Structure formats: structure tokens, C-alpha cells
Short mmCIF file of C-alpha atoms in Angstrom, two decimals:
data_model
loop_
_atom_site.label_atom_id
_atom_site.label_comp_id
_atom_site.label_asym_id
_atom_site.label_seq_id
_atom_site.Cartn_x
_atom_site.Cartn_y
_atom_site.Cartn_z
CA MET A 30 -13.99 -45.82 -54.75
CA ALA A 31 -11.27 -45.73 -52.17
CA PRO A 32 -11.63 -48.02 -49.15
CA LEU A 33 -12.99 -46.84 -45.85
CA ARG A 34 -10.38 -44.76 -44.13
CA ARG A 35 -9.99 -44.61 -40.39
CA ARG A 36 -8.41 -41.68 -38.61
CA PRO A 37 -5.87 -43.39 -36.33
CA ALA A 38 -5.83 -40.50 -33.87
CA HIS A 39 -9.57 -40.76 -33.22
CA GLY A 40 -10.86 -44.32 -33.34
CA LYS A 41 -14.52 -43.32 -33.33
CA LEU A 42 -14.43 -41.29 -36.55
CA TRP A 43 -15.01 -42.99 -39.91
CA ILE A 44 -15.09 -41.26 -43.28
CA VAL A 45 -16.30 -42.67 -46.62
CA THR A 46 -14.82 -40.87 -49.59
CA HIS A 47 -14.29 -41.05 -53.32
CA ASP A 48 -10.79 -40.68 -54.60
CA PRO A 49 -9.96 -37.22 -53.31
CA VAL A 50 -8.34 -34.41 -55.20
CA GLY A 51 -5.33 -33.19 -53.26
CA PRO A 52 -4.41 -34.64 -49.87
CA SER A 53 -6.16 -37.72 -48.59
CA VAL A 54 -8.49 -37.53 -45.63
CA ASP A 55 -5.75 -39.02 -43.45
CA GLU A 56 -3.46 -36.19 -44.49
CA LEU A 57 -5.90 -33.39 -43.68
CA PRO A 58 -5.00 -31.40 -40.57
CA LEU A 59 -7.23 -32.28 -37.65
CA PRO A 60 -8.20 -29.44 -35.27
CA ILE A 61 -7.61 -29.96 -31.59
CA GLU A 62 -11.34 -30.47 -31.00
CA GLY A 63 -11.29 -33.43 -33.41
CA GLN A 64 -13.60 -31.88 -36.02
CA LEU A 65 -12.76 -32.32 -39.69
CA PRO A 66 -12.30 -29.15 -41.74
CA LEU A 67 -15.14 -28.49 -44.18
CA PRO A 68 -15.95 -29.07 -46.98
CA LEU A 69 -15.04 -32.76 -46.94
CA PRO A 70 -13.27 -33.72 -50.21
CA GLY A 71 -15.40 -35.98 -52.36
CA LEU A 72 -18.50 -35.59 -50.19
CA ILE A 73 -19.52 -31.95 -50.37
CA GLU A 74 -19.18 -30.12 -53.63
CA PRO A 75 -18.68 -26.36 -53.49
CA PRO A 76 -21.83 -24.41 -54.38
CA PRO A 77 -22.02 -23.00 -57.90
CA PRO A 78 -21.29 -19.29 -58.35
CA GLY A 79 -24.15 -16.90 -57.69
CA VAL A 80 -26.04 -18.88 -55.05
CA SER A 81 -25.33 -16.39 -52.27
CA ILE A 82 -27.73 -13.52 -51.72
CA PRO A 83 -26.40 -10.35 -53.39
CA ARG A 84 -24.99 -7.98 -50.82
CA ALA A 85 -27.58 -5.28 -51.56
CA ASP A 86 -30.45 -7.74 -50.99
CA ARG A 87 -29.29 -9.12 -47.66
CA ILE A 88 -30.79 -8.41 -44.27
CA TYR A 89 -28.29 -7.19 -41.69
CA ALA A 90 -28.63 -7.91 -37.98
CA ASN A 91 -27.66 -5.67 -35.08
CA ARG A 92 -29.25 -8.13 -32.63
CA ASN A 93 -30.15 -11.79 -33.02
CA LEU A 94 -33.63 -12.28 -34.43
CA ARG A 95 -35.42 -15.62 -34.91
CA LEU A 96 -37.96 -15.03 -37.64
CA GLY A 97 -39.52 -18.37 -36.79
CA ALA A 98 -40.59 -16.97 -33.40
CA ILE A 99 -42.40 -14.03 -35.04
CA GLU A 100 -46.17 -14.43 -35.46
CA TRP A 101 -47.15 -10.92 -36.56
CA ILE A 102 -45.30 -8.64 -39.00
CA GLY A 103 -46.40 -5.03 -39.30
CA PHE A 104 -45.44 -2.55 -41.99
CA ASP A 105 -45.40 1.19 -42.31
CA MET A 106 -46.47 2.31 -45.79
CA ASP A 107 -44.57 5.43 -46.89
CA TYR A 108 -40.90 4.69 -47.62
CA THR A 109 -41.39 1.11 -46.38
CA LEU A 110 -43.93 -0.78 -48.47
CA ALA A 111 -44.04 2.20 -50.81
CA ILE A 112 -40.54 3.12 -51.99
CA TYR A 113 -40.58 6.63 -53.43
CA ARG A 114 -38.39 8.01 -56.19
CA GLN A 115 -36.59 10.46 -53.94
CA GLU A 116 -35.42 13.03 -56.47
CA ALA A 117 -38.89 13.34 -57.98
CA MET A 118 -40.52 13.63 -54.55
CA ASP A 119 -38.05 16.26 -53.36
CA ALA A 120 -38.36 18.30 -56.54
CA LEU A 121 -42.15 18.28 -56.12
CA SER A 122 -41.87 19.32 -52.46
CA VAL A 123 -39.46 22.18 -53.22
CA GLU A 124 -41.71 23.43 -56.02
CA LEU A 125 -44.79 23.44 -53.78
CA THR A 126 -42.83 24.95 -50.86
CA VAL A 127 -41.58 27.88 -52.94
CA GLU A 128 -45.13 28.64 -54.10
CA LYS A 129 -46.38 28.66 -50.52
CA LEU A 130 -43.52 30.98 -49.46
CA ILE A 131 -44.24 33.41 -52.29
CA GLU A 132 -47.88 33.49 -51.16
CA ARG A 133 -46.55 34.51 -47.72
CA GLY A 134 -44.56 37.45 -49.09
CA TYR A 135 -41.21 35.99 -50.14
CA PRO A 136 -39.75 37.31 -53.47
CA ALA A 137 -41.37 35.94 -56.63
CA SER A 138 -37.87 35.50 -58.04
CA LEU A 139 -37.58 32.37 -55.87
CA ARG A 140 -39.47 30.51 -58.62
CA ASP A 141 -36.07 30.38 -60.34
CA LEU A 142 -34.46 28.85 -57.25
CA ARG A 143 -31.48 26.63 -58.04
CA PHE A 144 -31.33 23.47 -55.91
CA ASP A 145 -29.83 19.99 -55.95
CA THR A 146 -32.10 17.22 -54.70
CA ARG A 147 -28.99 15.11 -54.05
CA PHE A 148 -27.75 17.59 -51.44
CA PRO A 149 -29.27 16.19 -48.20
CA ILE A 150 -28.96 12.82 -46.52
CA ARG A 151 -30.59 11.46 -43.38
CA GLY A 152 -28.95 12.13 -40.03
CA LEU A 153 -28.20 15.83 -40.58
CA LEU A 154 -28.66 18.56 -37.98
CA VAL A 155 -29.98 21.99 -38.94
CA ASP A 156 -28.62 24.95 -36.98
CA LYS A 157 -31.63 27.24 -37.37
CA GLN A 158 -29.87 30.16 -35.70
CA LEU A 159 -27.04 30.37 -38.24
CA GLY A 160 -28.49 28.75 -41.35
CA ASN A 161 -26.04 25.85 -41.22
CA VAL A 162 -26.54 22.14 -41.90
CA LEU A 163 -24.22 19.73 -40.06
CA LYS A 164 -23.20 16.08 -40.04
CA MET A 165 -21.99 14.54 -36.77
CA ASP A 166 -20.35 11.33 -35.72
CA ARG A 167 -21.77 9.15 -32.96
CA HIS A 168 -19.97 11.27 -30.33
CA LYS A 169 -21.83 14.35 -31.64
CA GLU A 170 -18.64 15.86 -33.07
CA VAL A 171 -19.13 17.95 -36.22
CA TYR A 172 -16.72 17.25 -39.08
CA LYS A 173 -18.73 18.45 -42.10
CA GLY A 174 -21.13 21.34 -42.51
CA TYR A 175 -22.62 23.77 -45.00
CA HIS A 176 -23.86 27.33 -44.65
CA GLY A 177 -26.70 27.23 -47.12
CA THR A 178 -24.97 25.35 -49.92
CA ARG A 179 -21.44 26.66 -49.14
CA LEU A 180 -19.07 24.16 -47.56
CA LEU A 181 -17.89 25.37 -44.17
CA GLU A 182 -14.13 25.60 -43.70
CA ARG A 183 -12.57 23.48 -40.99
CA ALA A 184 -11.67 26.61 -38.99
CA GLU A 185 -15.32 27.74 -39.04
CA ILE A 186 -16.52 24.38 -37.77
CA VAL A 187 -13.95 24.39 -34.96
CA GLN A 188 -14.88 27.93 -33.90
CA LEU A 189 -18.63 27.39 -34.04
CA TYR A 190 -19.07 23.82 -32.82
CA HIS A 191 -15.88 22.64 -31.11
CA GLU A 192 -14.88 25.58 -28.93
CA THR A 193 -18.34 25.72 -27.38
CA LYS A 194 -20.52 22.75 -26.42
CA LEU A 195 -23.03 21.79 -29.09
CA GLU A 196 -26.42 20.84 -27.63
CA PRO A 197 -28.30 19.16 -30.50
CA HIS A 198 -31.49 18.48 -28.53
CA THR A 199 -32.17 22.16 -27.80
CA ALA A 200 -34.64 24.33 -29.73
CA ARG A 201 -31.81 25.85 -31.77
CA TYR A 202 -31.34 22.63 -33.74
CA HIS A 203 -33.57 20.36 -35.81
CA TRP A 204 -32.90 16.70 -36.69
CA ILE A 205 -33.38 15.37 -40.21
CA ASP A 206 -33.92 11.63 -39.73
CA THR A 207 -36.51 10.70 -42.38
CA LEU A 208 -36.51 10.63 -46.16
CA PHE A 209 -39.71 12.64 -46.01
CA ALA A 210 -37.79 15.51 -44.34
CA LEU A 211 -34.95 15.70 -46.89
CA CYS A 212 -36.88 18.28 -48.87
CA GLU A 213 -36.68 20.58 -45.83
CA VAL A 214 -32.90 20.67 -46.15
CA THR A 215 -32.97 20.97 -49.95
CA SER A 216 -35.34 23.95 -49.75
CA TYR A 217 -33.80 25.63 -46.71
CA SER A 218 -30.17 25.45 -47.84
CA ALA A 219 -30.97 26.64 -51.36
CA LEU A 220 -33.07 29.51 -49.97
CA VAL A 221 -30.36 30.62 -47.52
CA SER A 222 -27.83 30.88 -50.35
CA ALA A 223 -30.28 32.48 -52.79
CA LEU A 224 -31.47 35.16 -50.36
CA GLU A 225 -27.91 36.02 -49.31
CA GLU A 226 -26.80 36.25 -52.94
CA LYS A 227 -29.65 38.69 -53.63
CA GLY A 228 -28.77 40.75 -50.55
CA GLU A 229 -32.14 40.03 -48.94
CA SER A 230 -32.41 40.46 -45.19
CA PHE A 231 -33.90 37.44 -43.40
CA ASP A 232 -33.92 35.59 -40.10
CA PRO A 233 -32.50 32.06 -40.65
CA GLU A 234 -34.66 30.61 -37.88
CA LYS A 235 -37.87 32.18 -39.16
CA LEU A 236 -37.01 31.03 -42.68
CA PHE A 237 -36.65 27.45 -41.50
CA HIS A 238 -40.00 27.49 -39.71
CA ASP A 239 -41.61 29.06 -42.78
CA VAL A 240 -40.17 26.28 -44.95
CA ARG A 241 -41.47 23.58 -42.62
CA SER A 242 -44.86 25.26 -42.39
CA ALA A 243 -45.08 25.46 -46.20
CA ILE A 244 -44.22 21.78 -46.57
CA ASP A 245 -46.80 20.81 -43.95
CA ALA A 246 -49.40 22.97 -45.70
CA SER A 247 -48.70 21.23 -49.02
CA HIS A 248 -49.56 17.91 -47.39
CA ALA A 249 -52.47 19.23 -45.35
CA ASP A 250 -54.23 20.71 -48.39
CA GLY A 251 -53.70 17.54 -50.39
CA SER A 252 -51.30 19.06 -52.95
CA VAL A 253 -48.65 16.36 -52.54
CA TYR A 254 -51.16 13.51 -52.37
CA ALA A 255 -52.93 14.75 -55.50
CA ARG A 256 -49.74 14.97 -57.56
CA VAL A 257 -48.49 11.54 -56.47
CA THR A 258 -51.78 9.71 -57.03
CA ALA A 259 -52.23 11.42 -60.40
CA ASP A 260 -48.94 9.98 -61.67
CA PRO A 261 -47.81 7.15 -59.34
CA ALA A 262 -45.29 5.75 -61.83
CA ARG A 263 -43.34 9.01 -61.64
CA TYR A 264 -43.09 9.02 -57.85
CA LEU A 265 -43.28 5.36 -56.79
CA ASP A 266 -40.82 2.54 -57.44
CA LEU A 267 -42.92 -0.51 -58.31
CA ASP A 268 -41.26 -3.59 -56.77
CA PRO A 269 -42.44 -6.80 -58.51
CA ASN A 270 -41.11 -8.88 -55.61
CA LEU A 271 -43.27 -7.18 -52.97
CA PRO A 272 -46.49 -9.19 -53.62
CA ARG A 273 -44.53 -12.46 -53.64
CA THR A 274 -42.80 -11.51 -50.38
CA LEU A 275 -46.06 -10.81 -48.57
CA HIS A 276 -47.60 -13.99 -49.97
CA LYS A 277 -44.62 -16.05 -48.81
CA LEU A 278 -44.92 -14.68 -45.28
CA ARG A 279 -48.67 -15.33 -45.18
CA SER A 280 -48.17 -18.85 -46.52
CA ALA A 281 -45.77 -19.49 -43.62
CA GLY A 282 -48.53 -18.63 -41.16
CA LYS A 283 -47.46 -15.05 -40.37
CA LYS A 284 -50.18 -12.50 -39.74
CA LEU A 285 -49.54 -9.19 -41.50
CA PHE A 286 -50.76 -5.68 -40.75
CA VAL A 287 -50.34 -2.16 -42.10
CA LEU A 288 -49.79 0.69 -39.65
CA THR A 289 -49.48 4.05 -41.41
CA ASN A 290 -50.03 7.71 -40.66
CA SER A 291 -51.34 8.32 -44.18
CA PRO A 292 -55.09 8.85 -44.64
CA TRP A 293 -57.26 6.06 -46.03
CA SER A 294 -57.89 7.56 -49.49
CA TYR A 295 -54.16 7.98 -50.16
CA THR A 296 -53.26 4.63 -48.61
CA ASN A 297 -55.84 2.84 -50.74
CA THR A 298 -54.57 4.42 -53.98
CA VAL A 299 -50.88 3.76 -53.27
CA MET A 300 -51.35 0.20 -52.01
CA SER A 301 -53.58 -0.65 -54.98
CA TYR A 302 -50.83 0.55 -57.31
CA LEU A 303 -48.21 -1.51 -55.47
CA LEU A 304 -50.07 -4.79 -54.95
CA ASP A 305 -53.22 -5.21 -57.04
CA GLY A 306 -52.66 -7.84 -59.71
CA GLY A 307 -49.37 -8.94 -58.20
CA GLN A 308 -50.60 -12.42 -57.18
CA ASP A 309 -53.52 -14.36 -58.66
CA GLN A 310 -54.63 -15.50 -55.18
CA TYR A 311 -55.50 -11.93 -54.11
CA THR A 312 -58.28 -9.92 -55.73
CA ASN A 313 -57.20 -6.69 -54.00
CA TRP A 314 -54.36 -5.43 -51.82
CA GLN A 315 -56.28 -5.64 -48.52
CA GLN A 316 -56.38 -9.42 -48.73
CA TYR A 317 -52.64 -9.56 -48.04
CA PHE A 318 -53.21 -8.13 -44.55
CA ASP A 319 -55.09 -9.22 -41.45
CA VAL A 320 -55.37 -5.67 -40.12
CA VAL A 321 -55.15 -2.27 -41.85
CA ILE A 322 -54.70 0.85 -39.70
CA CYS A 323 -54.55 4.34 -41.26
CA SER A 324 -54.16 7.83 -39.74
CA ALA A 325 -52.36 6.18 -36.84
CA LYS A 326 -50.72 9.35 -35.49
CA LYS A 327 -47.33 7.74 -34.80
CA PRO A 328 -45.25 8.15 -32.68
CA ARG A 329 -48.18 8.96 -30.34
CA TRP A 330 -49.69 5.60 -31.35
CA PHE A 331 -46.92 3.75 -29.48
CA ALA A 332 -47.72 5.62 -26.26
CA ALA A 333 -51.16 6.86 -25.20
CA GLY A 334 -52.65 6.88 -28.70
CA THR A 335 -56.37 7.41 -29.37
CA PRO A 336 -59.37 5.05 -29.41
CA PHE A 337 -59.66 2.79 -32.45
CA GLU A 338 -62.29 3.75 -35.00
CA GLU A 339 -63.60 1.61 -37.83
CA ARG A 340 -64.16 3.06 -41.30
CA THR A 341 -67.56 2.28 -42.82
CA ALA A 342 -69.39 3.36 -45.95
CA THR A 343 -71.04 6.17 -43.98
CA GLY A 344 -67.97 7.33 -42.04
CA LEU A 345 -66.13 6.39 -38.86
CA LYS A 346 -67.59 4.58 -35.87
CA PRO A 347 -66.02 3.33 -32.61
CA ALA A 348 -64.35 -0.06 -33.11
CA VAL A 349 -65.87 -2.91 -31.12
CA GLY A 350 -64.37 -6.33 -30.35
CA GLY A 351 -61.45 -7.84 -32.21
CA PHE A 352 -60.11 -6.93 -35.63
CA GLU A 353 -61.87 -8.19 -38.74
CA ARG A 354 -59.94 -8.93 -41.90
CA GLY A 355 -60.96 -6.67 -44.78
CA HIS A 356 -62.01 -3.86 -42.44
CA VAL A 357 -60.11 -0.58 -42.14
CA TYR A 358 -59.30 1.05 -38.80
CA GLU A 359 -57.99 4.47 -37.84
CA GLY A 360 -56.13 5.81 -34.81
CA GLY A 361 -55.67 3.42 -31.92
CA SER A 362 -52.70 2.63 -29.72
CA LEU A 363 -50.15 -0.10 -29.22
CA ARG A 364 -51.70 -1.45 -26.00
CA GLU A 365 -55.20 -1.60 -27.44
CA PHE A 366 -53.84 -3.24 -30.60
CA GLU A 367 -52.19 -6.02 -28.58
CA VAL A 368 -55.41 -6.62 -26.62
CA ARG A 369 -57.66 -6.70 -29.70
CA ALA A 370 -55.23 -8.92 -31.64
CA ASP A 371 -54.58 -11.14 -28.59
CA LEU A 372 -50.82 -11.18 -29.14
CA GLU A 373 -47.57 -10.97 -27.20
CA GLY A 374 -45.26 -8.08 -28.06
CA THR A 375 -42.20 -10.29 -28.41
CA ARG A 376 -43.96 -12.12 -31.25
CA VAL A 377 -44.29 -8.93 -33.34
CA LEU A 378 -41.80 -7.58 -35.89
CA TYR A 379 -42.50 -4.02 -37.02
CA VAL A 380 -40.92 -2.82 -40.26
CA GLY A 381 -40.56 0.92 -40.85
CA ASP A 382 -38.29 3.63 -42.22
CA HIS A 383 -38.52 6.31 -39.53
CA ILE A 384 -35.95 6.05 -36.73
CA TYR A 385 -38.09 8.02 -34.29
CA GLY A 386 -41.70 7.46 -35.36
CA ASP A 387 -41.40 3.78 -36.30
CA ILE A 388 -38.33 2.28 -34.68
CA LEU A 389 -37.27 4.21 -31.58
CA ARG A 390 -40.77 4.54 -30.13
CA SER A 391 -41.67 0.90 -30.75
CA ARG A 392 -38.34 -0.07 -29.16
CA LYS A 393 -38.85 2.14 -26.09
CA ASP A 394 -42.57 1.67 -25.57
CA SER A 395 -42.98 -2.01 -26.39
CA THR A 396 -41.28 -5.37 -26.67
CA TRP A 397 -41.84 -5.45 -30.44
CA ARG A 398 -38.85 -6.43 -32.55
CA THR A 399 -37.81 -3.83 -35.12
CA ALA A 400 -36.68 -3.81 -38.75
CA LEU A 401 -35.55 -0.64 -40.50
CA VAL A 402 -35.88 -0.08 -44.24
CA ILE A 403 -32.95 2.00 -45.51
CA GLN A 404 -33.53 2.43 -49.22
CA GLU A 405 -30.21 4.29 -49.51
CA LEU A 406 -28.42 0.96 -48.91
CA ASP A 407 -28.45 0.47 -52.70
CA GLN A 408 -26.05 3.37 -53.15
CA GLU A 409 -24.17 2.70 -49.91
CA ILE A 410 -23.29 -0.87 -50.85
CA GLU A 411 -22.43 0.08 -54.43
CA ALA A 412 -20.05 2.72 -53.07
CA LEU A 413 -18.68 0.29 -50.49
CA GLU A 414 -17.70 -2.14 -53.22
CA ALA A 415 -16.34 0.62 -55.50
CA SER A 416 -14.12 1.95 -52.71
CA ALA A 417 -12.73 -1.42 -51.56
CA SER A 418 -9.13 -0.88 -52.72
CA LEU A 419 -9.09 2.68 -51.42
CA ARG A 420 -10.35 1.61 -48.00
CA LEU A 421 -7.79 -1.20 -47.89
CA ARG A 422 -5.01 1.32 -48.43
CA ARG A 423 -6.49 3.55 -45.75
CA ARG A 424 -6.54 0.63 -43.33
CA GLN A 425 -2.91 -0.17 -44.15
CA LEU A 426 -1.97 3.42 -43.32
CA ALA A 427 -3.96 3.31 -40.08
CA GLU A 428 -2.18 0.12 -39.02
CA ALA A 429 1.23 1.52 -40.03
CA ARG A 430 0.79 4.70 -37.98
CA PRO A 431 1.27 3.16 -34.49
CA LEU A 432 4.30 1.21 -35.77
CA TYR A 433 5.97 4.42 -36.89
CA GLU A 434 4.98 6.08 -33.62
CA ASP A 435 6.51 3.22 -31.61
CA GLN A 436 9.78 3.60 -33.51
CA LEU A 437 9.68 7.37 -33.09
CA ARG A 438 9.27 7.04 -29.32
CA TYR A 439 12.17 4.58 -29.23
CA TYR A 440 14.58 6.89 -31.03
CA GLN A 441 13.43 9.91 -29.02
CA HIS A 442 14.22 7.95 -25.85
CA GLN A 443 17.58 6.93 -27.29
CA TYR A 444 18.38 10.50 -28.25
CA LYS A 445 17.59 11.78 -24.74
CA ALA A 446 19.64 8.99 -23.14
CA LEU A 447 22.63 9.70 -25.41
CA SER A 448 22.39 13.42 -24.65
CA ARG A 449 23.15 12.62 -21.01
CA LEU A 450 26.31 10.63 -21.82
CA GLY A 451 28.64 13.50 -22.76
CA SER A 452 30.04 14.52 -26.13
CA SER A 453 32.59 11.87 -27.15
CA THR A 454 32.90 11.06 -30.84
CA ASP A 455 31.05 7.76 -30.56
CA VAL A 456 28.25 9.25 -28.48
CA ALA A 457 27.90 12.22 -30.83
CA ALA A 458 27.70 9.89 -33.84
CA ALA A 459 25.08 7.71 -32.17
CA ARG A 460 23.10 10.77 -31.13
CA GLU A 461 23.24 12.11 -34.69
CA GLY A 462 22.06 8.75 -35.98
CA ALA A 463 19.11 8.80 -33.58
CA LYS A 464 18.31 12.36 -34.67
CA ASP A 465 18.31 11.28 -38.33
CA GLU A 466 15.88 8.48 -37.52
CA ILE A 467 13.62 10.89 -35.62
CA ASP A 468 13.55 13.26 -38.61
CA ARG A 469 12.92 10.40 -41.04
CA LEU A 470 10.06 8.97 -38.99
CA ARG A 471 8.45 12.38 -38.52
CA ALA A 472 8.59 12.90 -42.28
CA GLU A 473 7.08 9.45 -42.88
CA LEU A 474 4.28 10.15 -40.41
CA SER A 475 3.59 13.49 -42.07
CA ARG A 476 3.37 11.84 -45.50
CA LEU A 477 1.16 9.13 -44.03
CA GLU A 478 -1.23 11.69 -42.54
CA HIS A 479 -1.46 13.63 -45.80
CA GLU A 480 -2.20 10.47 -47.80
CA TYR A 481 -4.73 9.34 -45.19
CA GLU A 482 -6.59 12.66 -45.33
CA ASP A 483 -6.58 12.57 -49.13
CA LEU A 484 -8.02 9.05 -49.06
CA ASN A 485 -10.76 10.21 -46.68
CA VAL A 486 -11.83 12.91 -49.12
CA ARG A 487 -11.76 10.56 -52.10
CA ASN A 488 -13.65 7.89 -50.16
CA ASP A 489 -16.38 10.35 -49.15
CA LEU A 490 -16.87 11.47 -52.75
CA ILE A 491 -17.51 7.88 -53.83
CA PHE A 492 -20.36 7.63 -51.32
CA HIS A 493 -21.94 11.07 -51.63
CA PRO A 494 -20.83 14.30 -53.32
CA TYR A 495 -21.61 16.43 -50.26
CA TRP A 496 -21.62 14.32 -47.10
CA GLY A 497 -19.83 11.01 -47.66
CA ALA A 498 -21.20 7.75 -46.27
CA LEU A 499 -24.66 7.76 -44.72
CA LEU A 500 -23.88 5.43 -41.82
CA LYS A 501 -20.25 6.36 -41.17
CA GLU A 502 -18.30 9.52 -40.36
CA MET A 503 -14.52 9.68 -40.13
CA ASN A 504 -13.43 6.26 -38.78
CA GLY A 505 -16.65 5.47 -36.89
CA LEU A 506 -20.43 5.56 -37.07
CA SER A 507 -22.31 8.69 -37.99
CA ILE A 508 -25.04 9.79 -35.60
CA PHE A 509 -27.55 8.17 -37.99
CA GLY A 510 -25.50 4.98 -38.11
CA GLN A 511 -25.50 4.88 -34.33
CA GLN A 512 -29.29 5.25 -34.25
CA VAL A 513 -29.64 2.36 -36.71
CA GLU A 514 -27.38 0.22 -34.52
CA LEU A 515 -29.20 1.13 -31.30
CA TYR A 516 -32.82 0.85 -32.36
CA ALA A 517 -33.10 -1.53 -35.34
CA ASP A 518 -32.80 -5.25 -34.65
CA VAL A 519 -32.30 -5.79 -38.38
CA TYR A 520 -32.15 -3.51 -41.40
CA MET A 521 -32.56 -3.90 -45.17
CA ARG A 522 -32.96 -1.81 -48.31
CA ARG A 523 -36.58 -2.81 -48.94
CA VAL A 524 -39.28 -5.15 -47.67
CA SER A 525 -38.81 -7.62 -50.52
CA CYS A 526 -35.37 -8.55 -49.13
CA LEU A 527 -37.35 -10.82 -46.80
CA SER A 528 -38.25 -13.03 -49.78
CA ALA A 529 -34.67 -14.34 -50.03
CA TYR A 530 -34.85 -15.92 -46.56
CA ALA A 531 -36.83 -18.76 -45.05
CA PRO A 532 -39.66 -17.67 -42.73
CA THR A 533 -37.74 -19.47 -39.96
CA GLN A 534 -34.44 -17.67 -40.63
CA PHE A 535 -32.21 -16.94 -37.64
CA PHE A 536 -30.57 -13.57 -38.23
CA ARG A 537 -27.33 -13.46 -36.22
CA SER A 538 -25.54 -10.29 -35.29
CA PRO A 539 -21.77 -10.13 -35.91
CA HIS A 540 -19.28 -10.17 -33.05
CA ASP A 541 -18.54 -6.75 -31.57
CA LEU A 542 -14.91 -5.80 -31.18
CA MET A 543 -13.51 -3.20 -28.81
CA PRO A 544 -10.30 -1.36 -29.75
CA HIS A 545 -8.16 -3.60 -27.54
CA GLU A 546 -9.44 -6.69 -29.36
CA ILE A 547 -8.44 -5.52 -32.83
#
């Protein structure tokens, strides 16, 4: 072992070290603040490969969140605790929707409807008046759109949505912000194209409302619930880490609750499939939770709500007193929940998948902290990693553009200045040289722009064949990405991502940069 070494520049600092590899401690550069660079040679070994949490399983913070300060964690069920197989769910919904439409007088030939369940993503805007589906950036600018399933040309988008002000919150438009609603776009877009191809006359707005009504009817009459509960393995993604995650949180002293709009019979069947038998300590799924609330009627639940009712063997009765573990409640409201549970809103983390029903309303109407489940993050992160070299090249082009533009401005200024100096041989030669540089730089910028646009198209195709990245549009956030940033304190791909972190984890948001800081 080497002797104790003393840093001569800072008499108070002593370091004990084994024989170091590379420079000695004395030779290491010392920051101005007097702190040694880490890791210290001979003292701290680098961690073995694979100890970091895989990127897809991390939790991402928009705002700082101390999990140790959270006492209650609530969960939505559908698309949060229960992760659905989206293609199977959408195919089922389209099938049931078409049958309902045929019952209402639409052509029976629609049973042969061609559709692609991959077509929609969250964050789209339906123009019911024209039969178009649009994707916007955070400034509500439209860059991509489809009429039915036909890609709109750039000139069409400019004429329809740039030359006149688009007002997305008016009755003409409809937001698609949940995975549950993707089937609306799948059905509607396929029907618009199919009816036009057959020469059928239809009102695009009425068609959209008929599609939505048919989907609602399929849920109201129990058709969807019956098909899912009859074959849960086909429609539900069974996560073996979910029971362990809930148990870990409970073992850390967290109180857990379920808050879902689904009815009790469906909730019981789905949750039994997901959790029963997952941990030996729990004889049934309800034992994971301190409170279970069904038929909650969110987002109304976060505002006025309805009185709490307790489910009994003989039906529903008004709830009295505090919550009892193992009992099932329906309805209710946020304020009454906080009173009955005797809790402070800042001590609650609510985990959901619905920007409006779960996240936005709890953010606006309470002090609850919010976590958003984005199950599409699997594909988003896979595409992000696959497109790394392409995006690096695109960034290089973006950083080169202002350099070329600076040079272009310089030579344009030179050319104008030389044009005022007469027409001597030397001046003419210098002016011609400046003109050559101007032409060269314009050509370089043109090539740069063409390559940049080509990279944009190729990048989008890696993320999604129709719409590109879910959370981004052009060089900024999509409207959905902006909603995630605004309303979710943290976000993750599924609830079991929580199992990788300590119950006292401090989730820190990254530093924001404005354009002038880059």
C-alpha cells in the first residue's frame, strides 16, 4: 500500500489509497472548489455492467418528486394496473362498432372493412367536419394529417389549417388522448375511406358521432366486458412484477387504493387475473389495497362527484364513517375521499393513463401528485435508440445551418459594399469572388435542407409508420408531449417500473434550457 498522501494545495484533505492505476492522487486535477474528481482511484471500483435500470424501465420526472413524502398511492385500473394488448382490443372494438353501425342502416359490406390497428396514436385531433385526422405540435401547428387513411399533401394542410386559424377546442374537433379512444380513429378513418371508395354519400360529422355512439353502446351493453373477461390472456398483458411492486410499496408503509370508472364485476375479474396468486402473503387481490373504489365517474370525481356508496351482498348502501379495508365503494368525490381517509393531498400520488380524466383533473382540482403510465414508451424508447445515429446527423445539420447563414450574410454584405466601390479590375474580381461564395453557400444550405427533411421522414418512420414519434413533432414537443410535461409529475411505461426504485426515491427533473442557453 502506498503511504498516506497529502494534497499540498489543501492541507486539510487526506487521501488513503492503494497503488493507483494511472496518475497518482497528487497528479489528479483539483477543481477550484477543492473537491476531488470521482471515482477515487483505488477506493471506488466502477460498477459492473448492467447495474443501471434499463432505459425502458426508468421513471422520468417533469417535476421533482420525493417518494418518501408520499403516504398514499392510488391507481386507475384500465391501461394502468391492467395493461391491454392494444391491437387485440382495437380489433375487437372495430368489429363490434361495425356491427352496431350495420344495425343502424349502414351497408352490410362494411363487415369486410379493411383497417390497420396501428394507424392511430394518442394526441390526435379529429376534424369531424372534413373527415380528417391531424397531429399538432405544442404550438397547435398541423404538420401531418390524413383524410380517412389518405395522407394529406403539404399544400392541403397549409390551405386548410394554416391559412385560417385552427380552433381545436371548438365543437368541430375531437381530441384523442386515451388508448381507449384509439379505436375511434381506427374505425372512423377506415370508414371514411371505405364509404368514399364505394361512392356512398355520408356526412363526416354524423359518421363520427355514429362511430362513437356504437363504441359506447358496445361497452354499455357489456359486449366488450364479456369478450375480455371470457379470454383475458388474449386482451391483457400479465405483468409478473406487478404483485411484487404493490407488495414492496405496502411493506414500505404506503397505503394503496384503486380508483376506477369500471364497474365492480369487471374490476373484480380483471384484478383477480392480474394479482391473485402473485404473492403468497395475499389470498386475493383486494388485500393489496386499503381502499377500492369502482364506478367512480372520473373526471367528475375530482370535482363535485357523488356521495360514496358501499357495496354489500344485497346491493349498495350509503357509506358511513371511514373506509374499511376489504370493502368496496362506488362513486364518491375527491374531497370526501380526503376527509374519510384523513389525509393531506400533498401526500397522495395518483397513477393513471388518461391525461384529462386521471392527470389533468387531479392536477387542477387537488394538490395530489401525478404519475402517468405511457405504455407506448416501450416502442418510443426502442425507436429512440434505433435512430440515435440518424438524430445525431440531424443535430449536426441543425448546428451547421446558422454557421452557413452567418457566412452567407457576411459575403452578401461584402458584395453590396464592393458594388458601391466602382468597377476597377481589383474590385470586380473581389465582387466576383464574393458572388461565388454566395452561390456556394446557398447551394450548401439547399443541400443541407434537403438532407434534413429526408432525415425527418426517415426518423418518423422508425417511430411510427403513420405519425412519427408520440411525444415529439418536428423539432419540439407534440401536443400530447406538452400535456405530459404540463400535467404529469413523473411518467413511466407501467406501474411495475416503481419496483426498481427505493420507496424513498427522490425523482429529480432535468434542467430546462431555453434557446439562448443552448
